[in-house]
Amino acid sequence: MKFFNNRFSTNQFTFLIALFYVAIFNIPLFKLVRQGIAQQGDVNYLFVASLPFFLLFSLSIIFSLFSIKWILKPFFMVLTLLSSTLFFAALEYGVVFDYGMIENTLQTNSSEAFTYLNLDSVVAVIVTGLLPALLIYRMNITHKPFFNELLYKLAFILVMALGIGLIGMLYYQHYVTFGRNNDKIKRYIVPIYAVGSLAKYINSNYLQTPLVYKRQGIDAKNISAGTNQKPNLLVLVVGETARSMNYAYYGYHRATNAHTQPFDIIAFQDMVSCGTATAVSLPCMFSSMDRQSYKAREAQAQDTVLDVLSYAGIKVNWLDNDSGCKGVCDRVEYLKVDMSADNPFCDGHYCYDEVLLAELDKHLGLPVSQDSLIVLHIMGSHGPTYYLRYPDAHRTFIPDCQRSDIQNCSDAELINTYDNTILYSDYILAQVIERLKETQHKVDSALLYVSDHGESLGERGLYLHGTPYAFAPKEQISVPLLAWFSADFAADNQLNIDCLTQFATQGGFSHDNLFSSLLGLMNVTTSLYLPALDLFSSCRVDIDKNSLSATN
């Protein structure tokens, strides 16, 4: 091809690659720009026309710093492949790769990652990533002697900087005002924001000196140990990607909670998550820090509520059918479902959540001599392959979306598929409750269910989750919190169920409540316990509300 016979200087290459990134990879950015402009009253169209040039000049300067003879081709080939993935995620799902999303992505297992593969994603990466990378590899790029190359590069940077300066002189106030009113737009600049977030993640997790591990709650004591006729058993089901607006308990028009309806379920209204991705929400909800003060690095270097419960003599088990506990359960008994095992609920890549019921049966069949907490981490409504989360026998709402490129399904099909996952999770909860009722002769049992975060299903052009919290829609942060108590558990632990049912309707709850609520339910005293955050504190009778926080 004649193109490959042409010689390109490093400056020409830099400008061309920057132009490609502006014209292709930043299409999602300009879609948001268009939305922002549409919301303005007066529009200066010359300012609008300057936006792609401003980005082009800026990327040209940044890219010129990496247009060095020995690294130019491998660097931009890798960057283009990465940017192709970022582009597809932003264009099709509205996903932004900030720090939290990068953390979640790097902690995703291979089985989960493969669910995002589909024809659209493969074609997009080939066309916008692989082919351009091969083109870069084949390009004939000439490099001048070192000092000449340096002078030409400095001249190129100066010209680009003059272009930016000229635009700034003419439209500075427009940029300031538009940027202030549309702050989230900067997160869609490919590849700048994602690369910066990746660098921040690497620095925080691999380059900084590890924090000294902090033990906390070692003063914890179980004040109910030996006082009740039977040990307490709490099963905590941690849901995945379940949003509350698709639950009948929260006013949804469909019977997505038909399986648990016969039980006296308490639904805590207006419950919000700590994050919009599992890697953030899961450690945060089990941490003593609230969402505002939560820092992942500090959370990884200190005890969780599971550790505190263990210090109090509570037996803690974590049974996992999802992507792991993200460090939360590192110091308690842990079981990850073997997806490759010969099991009717597994296909070698994933398992239906029913696989956890057999593991729960094993624990319930053991002699119980101490208060216990069993955590079931379910796959729940994990997308985009929602249709793989429930067996055919639970395919209630049809037609459903039997594909992973969910943006190509109709709205009705997508909602049907997602609702099937909610209904199937409800079936799992009902099965757990039935098992707990069968063990009432030997334990006082209770169940809590809470999801880690919600999900977008095409609302406002967004799919999946992971939107930065400051801009996250309610679909991604509104989550269910459900509770069930056996009569003996309520009686022996002084819980007024009528009071609690009424209290749950008040709303205003969040993942911040989980830490103290678990301590309170298990009657654990510690200086870490905060009565104001314990959802059950105000409805406990014949108990000193402050006794649980005594330092002893």
Coordinates of C-alpha atoms in Angstrom, one line a residue:
M1 CA 0.0 0.0 0.0
K2 CA 1.2 3.5 -0.8
F3 CA 0.4 4.7 2.7
F4 CA 3.1 2.4 4.1
N5 CA 5.7 3.7 1.7
N6 CA 5.2 7.2 3.0
R7 CA 7.6 8.5 5.6
F8 CA 6.2 10.2 8.6
S9 CA 8.1 12.4 11.0
T10 CA 7.5 11.9 14.7
N11 CA 5.6 15.2 14.8
Q12 CA 3.4 14.1 11.9
F13 CA 2.7 10.8 13.6
T14 CA 1.9 12.5 16.9
F15 CA -0.6 14.8 15.2
L16 CA -2.2 12.0 13.3
I17 CA -2.6 9.8 16.3
A18 CA -4.0 12.7 18.3
L19 CA -6.5 13.4 15.5
F20 CA -7.5 9.7 15.5
Y21 CA -8.2 9.8 19.2
V22 CA -10.2 12.9 19.0
A23 CA -12.3 11.8 16.0
I24 CA -12.9 8.2 17.2
F25 CA -12.2 7.4 20.8
N26 CA -13.7 10.7 22.1
I27 CA -17.1 10.3 20.4
P28 CA -18.7 9.5 23.8
L29 CA -17.2 12.7 25.2
F30 CA -18.7 14.8 22.4
K31 CA -22.0 13.2 22.9
L32 CA -22.0 14.4 26.5
V33 CA -20.8 17.8 25.3
R34 CA -23.8 18.0 23.0
Q35 CA -26.1 17.2 25.9
G36 CA -24.5 19.9 28.0
I37 CA -24.8 22.4 25.3
A38 CA -28.5 21.5 24.8
Q39 CA -29.1 22.5 28.4
Q40 CA -27.6 25.9 28.0
G41 CA -29.7 28.9 27.1
D42 CA -27.3 30.9 24.9
V43 CA -24.8 28.9 22.8
N44 CA -21.7 30.3 21.3
Y45 CA -21.1 28.1 18.3
L46 CA -17.6 29.3 17.8
F47 CA -16.8 28.1 21.3
V48 CA -18.4 24.7 20.5
A49 CA -16.3 24.5 17.3
S50 CA -13.1 25.1 19.3
L51 CA -13.7 22.1 21.6
P52 CA -12.3 19.4 19.3
F53 CA -9.3 21.7 18.4
F54 CA -8.6 22.3 22.1
L55 CA -8.6 18.6 22.7
L56 CA -6.5 17.9 19.6
F57 CA -3.8 20.4 20.6
S58 CA -3.8 19.1 24.2
L59 CA -3.4 15.5 23.2
S60 CA -0.7 16.4 20.7
I61 CA 1.4 17.9 23.4
I62 CA 0.9 15.0 25.8
F63 CA 1.5 12.4 23.1
S64 CA 4.6 14.2 21.9
L65 CA 6.2 13.4 25.3
F66 CA 6.0 9.7 24.4
S67 CA 6.9 10.0 20.7
I68 CA 10.4 8.8 21.4
K69 CA 12.2 6.5 19.0
W70 CA 12.7 3.5 21.2
I71 CA 9.2 3.4 22.7
L72 CA 7.0 5.1 20.2
K73 CA 5.4 2.1 18.4
P74 CA 5.0 -0.3 21.3
F75 CA 3.6 2.5 23.6
F76 CA 1.0 3.8 21.1
M77 CA 0.0 0.2 20.0
V78 CA -0.7 -0.7 23.7
L79 CA -2.4 2.6 24.4
T80 CA -4.6 2.3 21.3
L81 CA -5.8 -1.2 22.2
L82 CA -6.6 0.0 25.8
S83 CA -8.3 3.1 24.5
S84 CA -10.4 1.0 22.1
T85 CA -11.8 -0.9 25.1
L86 CA -12.5 2.4 27.0
F87 CA -14.2 3.8 24.0
F88 CA -16.5 0.8 23.6
A89 CA -17.4 0.7 27.3
A90 CA -18.2 4.4 27.3
L91 CA -20.1 4.4 23.9
E92 CA -22.3 1.3 24.5
Y93 CA -22.7 1.3 28.3
G94 CA -21.8 4.8 29.5
V95 CA -19.1 3.2 31.8
V96 CA -16.3 5.5 33.0
F97 CA -13.0 4.0 34.0
D98 CA -12.2 6.1 37.1
Y99 CA -10.2 4.8 40.1
G100 CA -13.1 2.7 41.5
M101 CA -13.9 1.1 38.2
I102 CA -10.3 0.3 37.5
E103 CA -10.1 -1.3 41.0
N104 CA -13.2 -3.3 40.2
T105 CA -11.9 -4.4 36.8
L106 CA -8.5 -5.5 38.1
Q107 CA -10.2 -7.7 40.8
T108 CA -12.6 -9.3 38.2
N109 CA -12.0 -13.0 37.7
S110 CA -11.6 -14.6 34.3
S111 CA -15.1 -16.2 34.3
E112 CA -16.7 -12.8 35.1
A113 CA -14.6 -11.0 32.5
F114 CA -15.7 -13.4 29.7
T115 CA -19.3 -12.4 30.2
Y116 CA -18.5 -9.0 28.7
L117 CA -17.3 -10.6 25.4
N118 CA -19.8 -10.5 22.6
L119 CA -19.8 -9.9 18.8
D120 CA -20.1 -6.1 19.2
S121 CA -17.3 -5.8 21.6
V122 CA -15.0 -8.0 19.6
V123 CA -15.7 -6.2 16.3
A124 CA -15.3 -2.8 18.0
V125 CA -11.9 -3.7 19.5
I126 CA -10.7 -5.2 16.2
V127 CA -11.8 -2.2 14.1
T128 CA -10.8 0.6 16.5
G129 CA -8.0 -1.1 18.3
L130 CA -6.3 -4.0 16.7
L131 CA -6.3 -2.7 13.1
P132 CA -5.0 0.8 14.1
A133 CA -2.3 -0.9 16.3
L134 CA -1.2 -2.9 13.3
L135 CA -1.2 0.2 11.2
I136 CA 1.1 1.9 13.7
Y137 CA 3.4 -1.1 13.6
R138 CA 3.6 -0.9 9.8
M139 CA 4.1 2.9 9.6
N140 CA 7.4 4.2 8.3
I141 CA 8.4 6.7 10.9
T142 CA 11.7 8.6 10.5
H143 CA 13.7 10.0 13.4
K144 CA 16.1 12.9 13.1
P145 CA 19.4 13.0 15.0
F146 CA 18.8 13.6 18.7
F147 CA 19.2 17.4 19.0
N148 CA 17.4 18.1 15.7
E149 CA 14.6 15.8 16.8
L150 CA 14.4 17.7 20.2
L151 CA 14.3 21.1 18.4
Y152 CA 11.5 20.0 16.1
K153 CA 9.6 18.4 19.0
L154 CA 9.9 21.6 21.0
A155 CA 8.7 23.7 18.0
F156 CA 5.7 21.3 17.6
I157 CA 4.8 21.6 21.3
L158 CA 5.1 25.4 21.1
V159 CA 2.7 25.6 18.1
M160 CA 0.2 23.4 19.8
A161 CA 0.5 25.5 23.0
L162 CA -0.1 28.6 21.0
G163 CA -3.2 27.1 19.6
I164 CA -4.4 26.3 23.1
G165 CA -3.5 29.8 24.3
L166 CA -5.4 31.4 21.4
I167 CA -8.5 29.4 22.2
G168 CA -8.1 30.3 25.9
M169 CA -7.8 34.0 25.1
L170 CA -11.0 33.9 23.1
Y171 CA -13.2 31.5 25.1
Y172 CA -11.7 31.2 28.6
Q173 CA -14.8 32.1 30.4
H174 CA -16.9 29.7 28.3
Y175 CA -14.6 26.8 29.1
V176 CA -14.7 27.7 32.8
T177 CA -18.5 28.0 32.9
F178 CA -19.1 24.9 30.8
G179 CA -16.7 22.8 32.7
R180 CA -18.2 23.9 36.1
N181 CA -21.7 23.0 34.9
N182 CA -20.6 19.7 33.3
D183 CA -17.9 18.4 35.6
K184 CA -18.3 14.7 34.7
I185 CA -17.3 15.4 31.1
K186 CA -13.6 15.3 31.9
R187 CA -13.9 11.7 33.0
Y188 CA -14.8 10.7 29.4
I189 CA -11.6 12.1 27.9
V190 CA -9.9 9.1 26.3
P191 CA -7.3 8.0 27.3
I192 CA -6.3 10.8 29.8
Y193 CA -8.7 10.2 32.6
A194 CA -8.4 6.4 32.7
V195 CA -4.6 6.4 32.4
G196 CA -4.4 9.0 35.2
S197 CA -6.7 6.8 37.4
L198 CA -4.7 3.7 36.6
A199 CA -1.5 5.5 37.6
K200 CA -3.2 6.6 40.9
Y201 CA -4.3 3.0 41.5
I202 CA -0.8 1.6 40.9
N203 CA 0.8 4.2 43.1
S204 CA -1.7 3.6 45.9
N205 CA -1.6 -0.2 45.9
Y206 CA 2.0 -1.0 44.7
L207 CA 4.3 1.9 45.1
Q208 CA 3.4 3.4 48.5
T209 CA 4.8 2.0 51.7
P210 CA 2.2 -0.5 53.1
L211 CA 0.3 0.8 56.1
V212 CA 0.8 -0.9 59.4
Y213 CA -2.1 -3.3 60.0
K214 CA -4.5 -1.9 62.5
R215 CA -6.4 -4.3 64.8
Q216 CA -9.6 -2.9 66.1
G217 CA -12.4 -4.1 68.2
I218 CA -10.3 -6.5 70.2
D219 CA -12.3 -5.4 73.2
A220 CA -15.4 -7.1 71.7
K221 CA -17.4 -9.4 73.9
N222 CA -20.6 -11.3 73.3
I223 CA -23.0 -10.3 76.2
S224 CA -25.6 -12.9 75.2
A225 CA -23.2 -15.9 75.2
G226 CA -24.8 -18.6 77.4
T227 CA -27.8 -16.5 78.4
N228 CA -30.2 -17.8 75.7
Q229 CA -31.5 -21.3 75.5
K230 CA -30.2 -21.6 72.0
P231 CA -27.3 -20.1 70.1
N232 CA -28.0 -17.2 67.6
L233 CA -27.5 -17.9 63.9
L234 CA -27.5 -15.0 61.5
V235 CA -27.3 -15.6 57.7
L236 CA -26.2 -12.5 55.8
V237 CA -26.9 -12.8 52.1
V238 CA -24.8 -10.3 50.2
G239 CA -26.5 -9.6 46.8
E240 CA -24.9 -8.6 43.6
T241 CA -26.0 -5.7 41.3
A242 CA -29.6 -5.7 42.7
R243 CA -31.4 -2.3 42.6
S244 CA -34.4 -1.7 44.9
M245 CA -36.7 -0.2 42.3
N246 CA -37.2 -3.7 40.7
Y247 CA -38.4 -5.2 44.0
A248 CA -42.0 -5.5 44.8
Y249 CA -41.2 -4.6 48.4
Y250 CA -40.2 -1.2 47.1
G251 CA -43.3 -0.5 45.1
Y252 CA -42.4 -2.3 41.8
H253 CA -45.4 -3.4 39.8
R254 CA -44.2 -6.9 39.2
A255 CA -44.3 -9.8 41.8
T256 CA -40.5 -10.1 41.9
N257 CA -40.7 -11.1 45.6
A258 CA -43.3 -13.8 45.2
H259 CA -41.2 -16.5 46.8
T260 CA -40.5 -14.6 50.1
Q261 CA -44.0 -13.0 50.2
P262 CA -45.4 -15.7 52.6
F263 CA -42.7 -14.7 55.2
D264 CA -42.8 -11.6 57.4
I265 CA -40.1 -9.8 55.5
I266 CA -39.1 -6.3 56.7
A267 CA -37.9 -4.0 53.9
F268 CA -35.8 -1.0 54.8
Q269 CA -36.9 1.8 52.5
D270 CA -34.6 4.4 50.9
M271 CA -31.4 2.3 51.3
V272 CA -28.3 3.5 49.4
S273 CA -24.9 1.8 48.7
C274 CA -21.4 2.9 49.6
G275 CA -20.2 2.6 46.0
T276 CA -21.3 1.7 42.5
A277 CA -19.0 -1.3 42.1
T278 CA -18.3 -4.4 44.2
A279 CA -14.6 -3.6 44.7
V280 CA -15.6 -0.4 46.5
S281 CA -18.9 -1.3 48.1
L282 CA -18.0 -4.6 49.6
P283 CA -15.0 -3.5 51.7
C284 CA -16.8 -0.2 52.5
M285 CA -19.9 -1.8 53.9
F286 CA -18.0 -4.1 56.2
S287 CA -15.6 -1.4 57.3
S288 CA -15.9 0.8 60.4
M289 CA -15.6 3.8 58.1
D290 CA -18.6 5.5 56.6
R291 CA -18.9 6.3 52.9
Q292 CA -17.7 9.9 53.3
S293 CA -14.5 8.9 55.2
Y294 CA -13.9 5.6 53.5
K295 CA -10.4 5.1 52.0
A296 CA -9.7 1.7 50.3
R297 CA -6.0 1.7 51.3
E298 CA -6.8 2.2 55.0
A299 CA -9.7 -0.3 54.9
Q300 CA -7.4 -3.0 53.6
A301 CA -5.0 -2.4 56.5
Q302 CA -7.5 -2.8 59.3
D303 CA -10.0 -5.2 60.8
T304 CA -13.6 -5.5 59.4
V305 CA -16.8 -6.2 61.3
L306 CA -16.2 -9.9 60.6
D307 CA -13.0 -9.7 62.5
V308 CA -14.6 -7.9 65.4
L309 CA -17.3 -10.5 65.6
S310 CA -14.7 -13.2 65.7
Y311 CA -12.9 -11.5 68.6
A312 CA -16.2 -11.7 70.5
G313 CA -16.4 -15.5 70.0
I314 CA -18.8 -15.4 67.1
K315 CA -18.1 -18.2 64.5
V316 CA -17.9 -16.6 61.1
N317 CA -18.1 -18.4 57.7
W318 CA -18.1 -16.8 54.2
L319 CA -19.5 -18.9 51.4
D320 CA -18.8 -17.3 48.0
N321 CA -20.4 -17.8 44.5
D322 CA -19.3 -14.4 43.2
S323 CA -16.0 -12.8 42.6
G324 CA -14.5 -13.1 46.1
C325 CA -14.8 -11.0 49.2
K326 CA -12.3 -8.3 48.2
G327 CA -10.3 -8.8 51.3
V328 CA -13.2 -8.6 53.7
C329 CA -13.1 -12.3 54.8
D330 CA -9.3 -12.8 54.7
R331 CA -9.2 -13.7 58.4
V332 CA -12.3 -15.9 58.7
E333 CA -13.3 -19.3 57.3
Y334 CA -13.8 -18.9 53.6
L335 CA -15.2 -21.2 50.9
K336 CA -15.2 -20.4 47.2
V337 CA -17.6 -22.5 45.1
D338 CA -15.6 -24.7 42.7
M339 CA -17.2 -23.8 39.4
S340 CA -15.4 -26.7 37.6
A341 CA -16.8 -29.3 40.0
D342 CA -19.2 -31.9 38.8
N343 CA -22.3 -30.1 40.0
P344 CA -25.7 -29.8 38.3
F345 CA -25.7 -26.0 39.1
C346 CA -22.3 -25.3 37.5
D347 CA -21.1 -25.4 33.9
G348 CA -17.4 -24.9 34.4
H349 CA -17.5 -21.1 34.1
Y350 CA -20.2 -20.0 36.6
C351 CA -22.8 -21.6 39.0
Y352 CA -26.4 -20.7 39.8
D353 CA -26.7 -19.4 43.3
E354 CA -28.6 -22.6 44.3
V355 CA -25.2 -24.2 44.6
L356 CA -24.7 -22.3 47.9
L357 CA -27.8 -24.0 49.4
A358 CA -26.0 -27.3 49.5
E359 CA -23.0 -25.7 51.3
L360 CA -25.4 -24.0 53.7
D361 CA -27.0 -27.4 54.4
K362 CA -23.6 -28.7 55.5
H363 CA -23.2 -25.9 58.0
L364 CA -26.7 -26.2 59.3
G365 CA -26.3 -29.9 59.8
L366 CA -23.3 -29.5 62.1
P367 CA -23.8 -29.3 65.9
V368 CA -24.1 -25.6 66.9
S369 CA -22.6 -24.7 70.2
Q370 CA -21.8 -21.0 69.7
D371 CA -23.4 -17.9 68.1
S372 CA -22.6 -17.9 64.4
L373 CA -22.7 -15.7 61.3
I374 CA -22.8 -17.2 57.8
V375 CA -22.3 -14.9 54.8
L376 CA -23.6 -16.1 51.5
H377 CA -22.1 -14.0 48.7
I378 CA -24.4 -14.7 45.7
M379 CA -24.0 -14.0 42.0
G380 CA -27.4 -12.4 42.0
S381 CA -28.0 -10.0 39.1
H382 CA -24.5 -9.7 37.8
G383 CA -24.5 -8.5 34.2
P384 CA -24.3 -8.1 31.4
T385 CA -25.1 -11.8 31.0
Y386 CA -28.2 -11.6 33.2
Y387 CA -29.8 -14.6 31.4
L388 CA -27.0 -16.8 32.8
R389 CA -28.0 -16.1 36.4
Y390 CA -31.2 -18.2 36.5
P391 CA -32.1 -21.7 35.3
D392 CA -34.8 -22.2 32.7
A393 CA -37.2 -23.2 35.4
H394 CA -37.0 -19.7 36.7
R395 CA -37.4 -18.0 33.4
T396 CA -40.7 -16.3 34.3
F397 CA -40.7 -13.0 32.5
I398 CA -40.4 -13.5 28.7
P399 CA -39.2 -12.7 26.1
D400 CA -35.9 -12.1 27.8
C401 CA -32.5 -10.9 26.6
Q402 CA -30.4 -14.0 25.8
R403 CA -27.2 -12.2 24.9
S404 CA -24.4 -10.1 26.5
D405 CA -24.6 -7.1 24.2
I406 CA -27.6 -5.9 26.2
Q407 CA -27.8 -2.6 24.4
N408 CA -29.0 -4.5 21.4
C409 CA -32.0 -6.0 23.2
S410 CA -35.3 -4.2 23.5
D411 CA -36.1 -2.4 26.7
A412 CA -38.8 -4.9 27.5
E413 CA -36.5 -7.9 26.9
L414 CA -33.7 -6.4 29.1
I415 CA -36.1 -5.6 31.9
N416 CA -37.6 -9.1 31.7
T417 CA -34.1 -10.7 32.0
Y418 CA -33.1 -8.5 34.9
D419 CA -36.4 -9.1 36.7
N420 CA -35.8 -12.8 36.3
T421 CA -32.6 -12.5 38.2
I422 CA -34.3 -10.6 41.0
L423 CA -37.1 -13.2 41.3
Y424 CA -34.5 -16.0 41.3
S425 CA -32.5 -14.3 44.1
D426 CA -35.8 -14.0 46.0
Y427 CA -36.2 -17.8 45.5
I428 CA -32.8 -18.3 47.1
L429 CA -33.8 -16.1 50.0
A430 CA -37.0 -18.1 50.5
Q431 CA -35.0 -21.4 50.4
V432 CA -32.6 -20.1 53.1
I433 CA -35.5 -19.0 55.3
E434 CA -37.1 -22.4 54.9
R435 CA -33.9 -24.1 56.0
L436 CA -33.6 -21.7 59.0
K437 CA -37.1 -22.5 60.1
E438 CA -36.2 -26.2 60.0
T439 CA -33.4 -25.6 62.4
Q440 CA -35.4 -23.6 65.0
H441 CA -35.2 -26.5 67.5
K442 CA -31.5 -25.9 67.9
V443 CA -30.8 -22.2 67.0
D444 CA -32.4 -18.8 67.1
S445 CA -32.2 -17.8 63.4
A446 CA -32.4 -14.6 61.4
L447 CA -31.6 -13.5 57.8
L448 CA -30.4 -10.2 56.4
Y449 CA -30.1 -9.5 52.7
V450 CA -28.4 -6.5 51.2
S451 CA -27.0 -5.8 47.8
D452 CA -23.6 -4.2 47.1
H453 CA -24.8 -1.8 44.5
G454 CA -27.5 -1.3 41.9
E455 CA -27.5 -1.3 38.1
S456 CA -28.4 0.9 35.1
L457 CA -30.6 -0.7 32.4
G458 CA -30.4 1.9 29.7
E459 CA -31.8 4.8 31.7
R460 CA -30.2 8.1 30.4
G461 CA -28.1 5.9 28.1
L462 CA -26.3 4.2 30.9
Y463 CA -25.9 0.4 31.3
L464 CA -24.3 -1.7 34.0
H465 CA -22.7 0.1 37.0
G466 CA -19.5 1.8 38.1
T467 CA -20.5 5.4 37.4
P468 CA -18.5 7.8 39.7
Y469 CA -20.6 8.1 42.9
A470 CA -20.9 11.9 42.6
F471 CA -22.8 11.5 39.3
A472 CA -24.2 8.0 39.8
P473 CA -28.0 7.7 39.0
K474 CA -30.3 6.3 41.7
E475 CA -30.5 3.1 39.7
Q476 CA -26.9 2.3 40.7
I477 CA -27.0 3.3 44.4
S478 CA -30.5 2.4 45.5
V479 CA -30.3 -1.1 46.9
P480 CA -32.6 -3.5 48.9
L481 CA -32.1 -4.3 52.6
L482 CA -34.4 -7.1 53.7
A483 CA -34.7 -8.8 57.1
W484 CA -36.4 -11.9 58.5
F485 CA -36.4 -13.0 62.1
S486 CA -37.6 -16.2 63.7
A487 CA -40.0 -15.8 66.6
D488 CA -37.4 -17.2 69.0
F489 CA -34.6 -14.9 67.7
A490 CA -36.8 -11.8 68.2
A491 CA -37.9 -12.9 71.7
D492 CA -34.5 -14.0 73.0
N493 CA -32.8 -10.9 71.6
Q494 CA -35.5 -8.4 72.7
L495 CA -36.5 -7.3 69.2
N496 CA -39.9 -5.7 68.8
I497 CA -40.9 -6.7 65.3
D498 CA -43.9 -4.3 65.0
C499 CA -41.6 -1.4 66.0
L500 CA -39.0 -2.5 63.5
T501 CA -41.5 -2.9 60.7
Q502 CA -42.6 0.7 61.3
F503 CA -39.1 2.0 61.7
A504 CA -38.0 0.5 58.4
T505 CA -40.6 2.7 56.5
Q506 CA -38.8 5.9 57.6
G507 CA -36.0 5.5 55.1
G508 CA -32.7 7.3 55.1
F509 CA -30.6 4.1 55.5
S510 CA -27.2 3.2 53.9
H511 CA -24.4 0.7 54.0
D512 CA -23.0 2.8 56.8
N513 CA -25.5 1.1 59.1
L514 CA -24.2 -2.4 58.5
F515 CA -21.2 -2.4 60.8
S516 CA -23.0 -1.5 64.0
S517 CA -26.2 -3.3 63.0
L518 CA -24.3 -6.6 62.8
L519 CA -22.7 -6.0 66.1
G520 CA -26.0 -5.1 67.7
L521 CA -27.9 -8.1 66.3
M522 CA -25.1 -10.4 67.6
N523 CA -25.1 -8.7 71.0
V524 CA -21.4 -7.7 70.8
T525 CA -20.1 -5.0 73.0
T526 CA -17.2 -2.9 71.7
S527 CA -16.1 0.7 71.7
L528 CA -16.5 0.6 67.9
Y529 CA -20.3 0.1 68.2
L530 CA -22.4 3.2 67.4
P531 CA -26.0 2.9 68.6
A532 CA -27.2 5.7 66.3
L533 CA -26.1 3.5 63.3
D534 CA -27.6 0.3 64.5
L535 CA -30.9 -0.2 62.6
F536 CA -32.2 -2.4 65.3
S537 CA -31.2 -0.4 68.4
S538 CA -34.3 1.7 68.8
C539 CA -36.6 -1.4 68.6
R540 CA -34.9 -3.5 71.2
V541 CA -36.7 -3.7 74.5
D542 CA -35.5 -4.3 78.1
I543 CA -31.9 -3.5 77.1
D544 CA -29.6 -0.6 77.8
K545 CA -29.0 0.9 74.4
N546 CA -25.6 2.1 75.4
S547 CA -24.4 -1.2 77.0
L548 CA -23.2 -2.5 73.6
S549 CA -20.8 0.3 73.2
A550 CA -19.2 -0.1 76.7
T551 CA -15.5 -0.4 76.6
N552 CA -15.4 -2.9 79.4

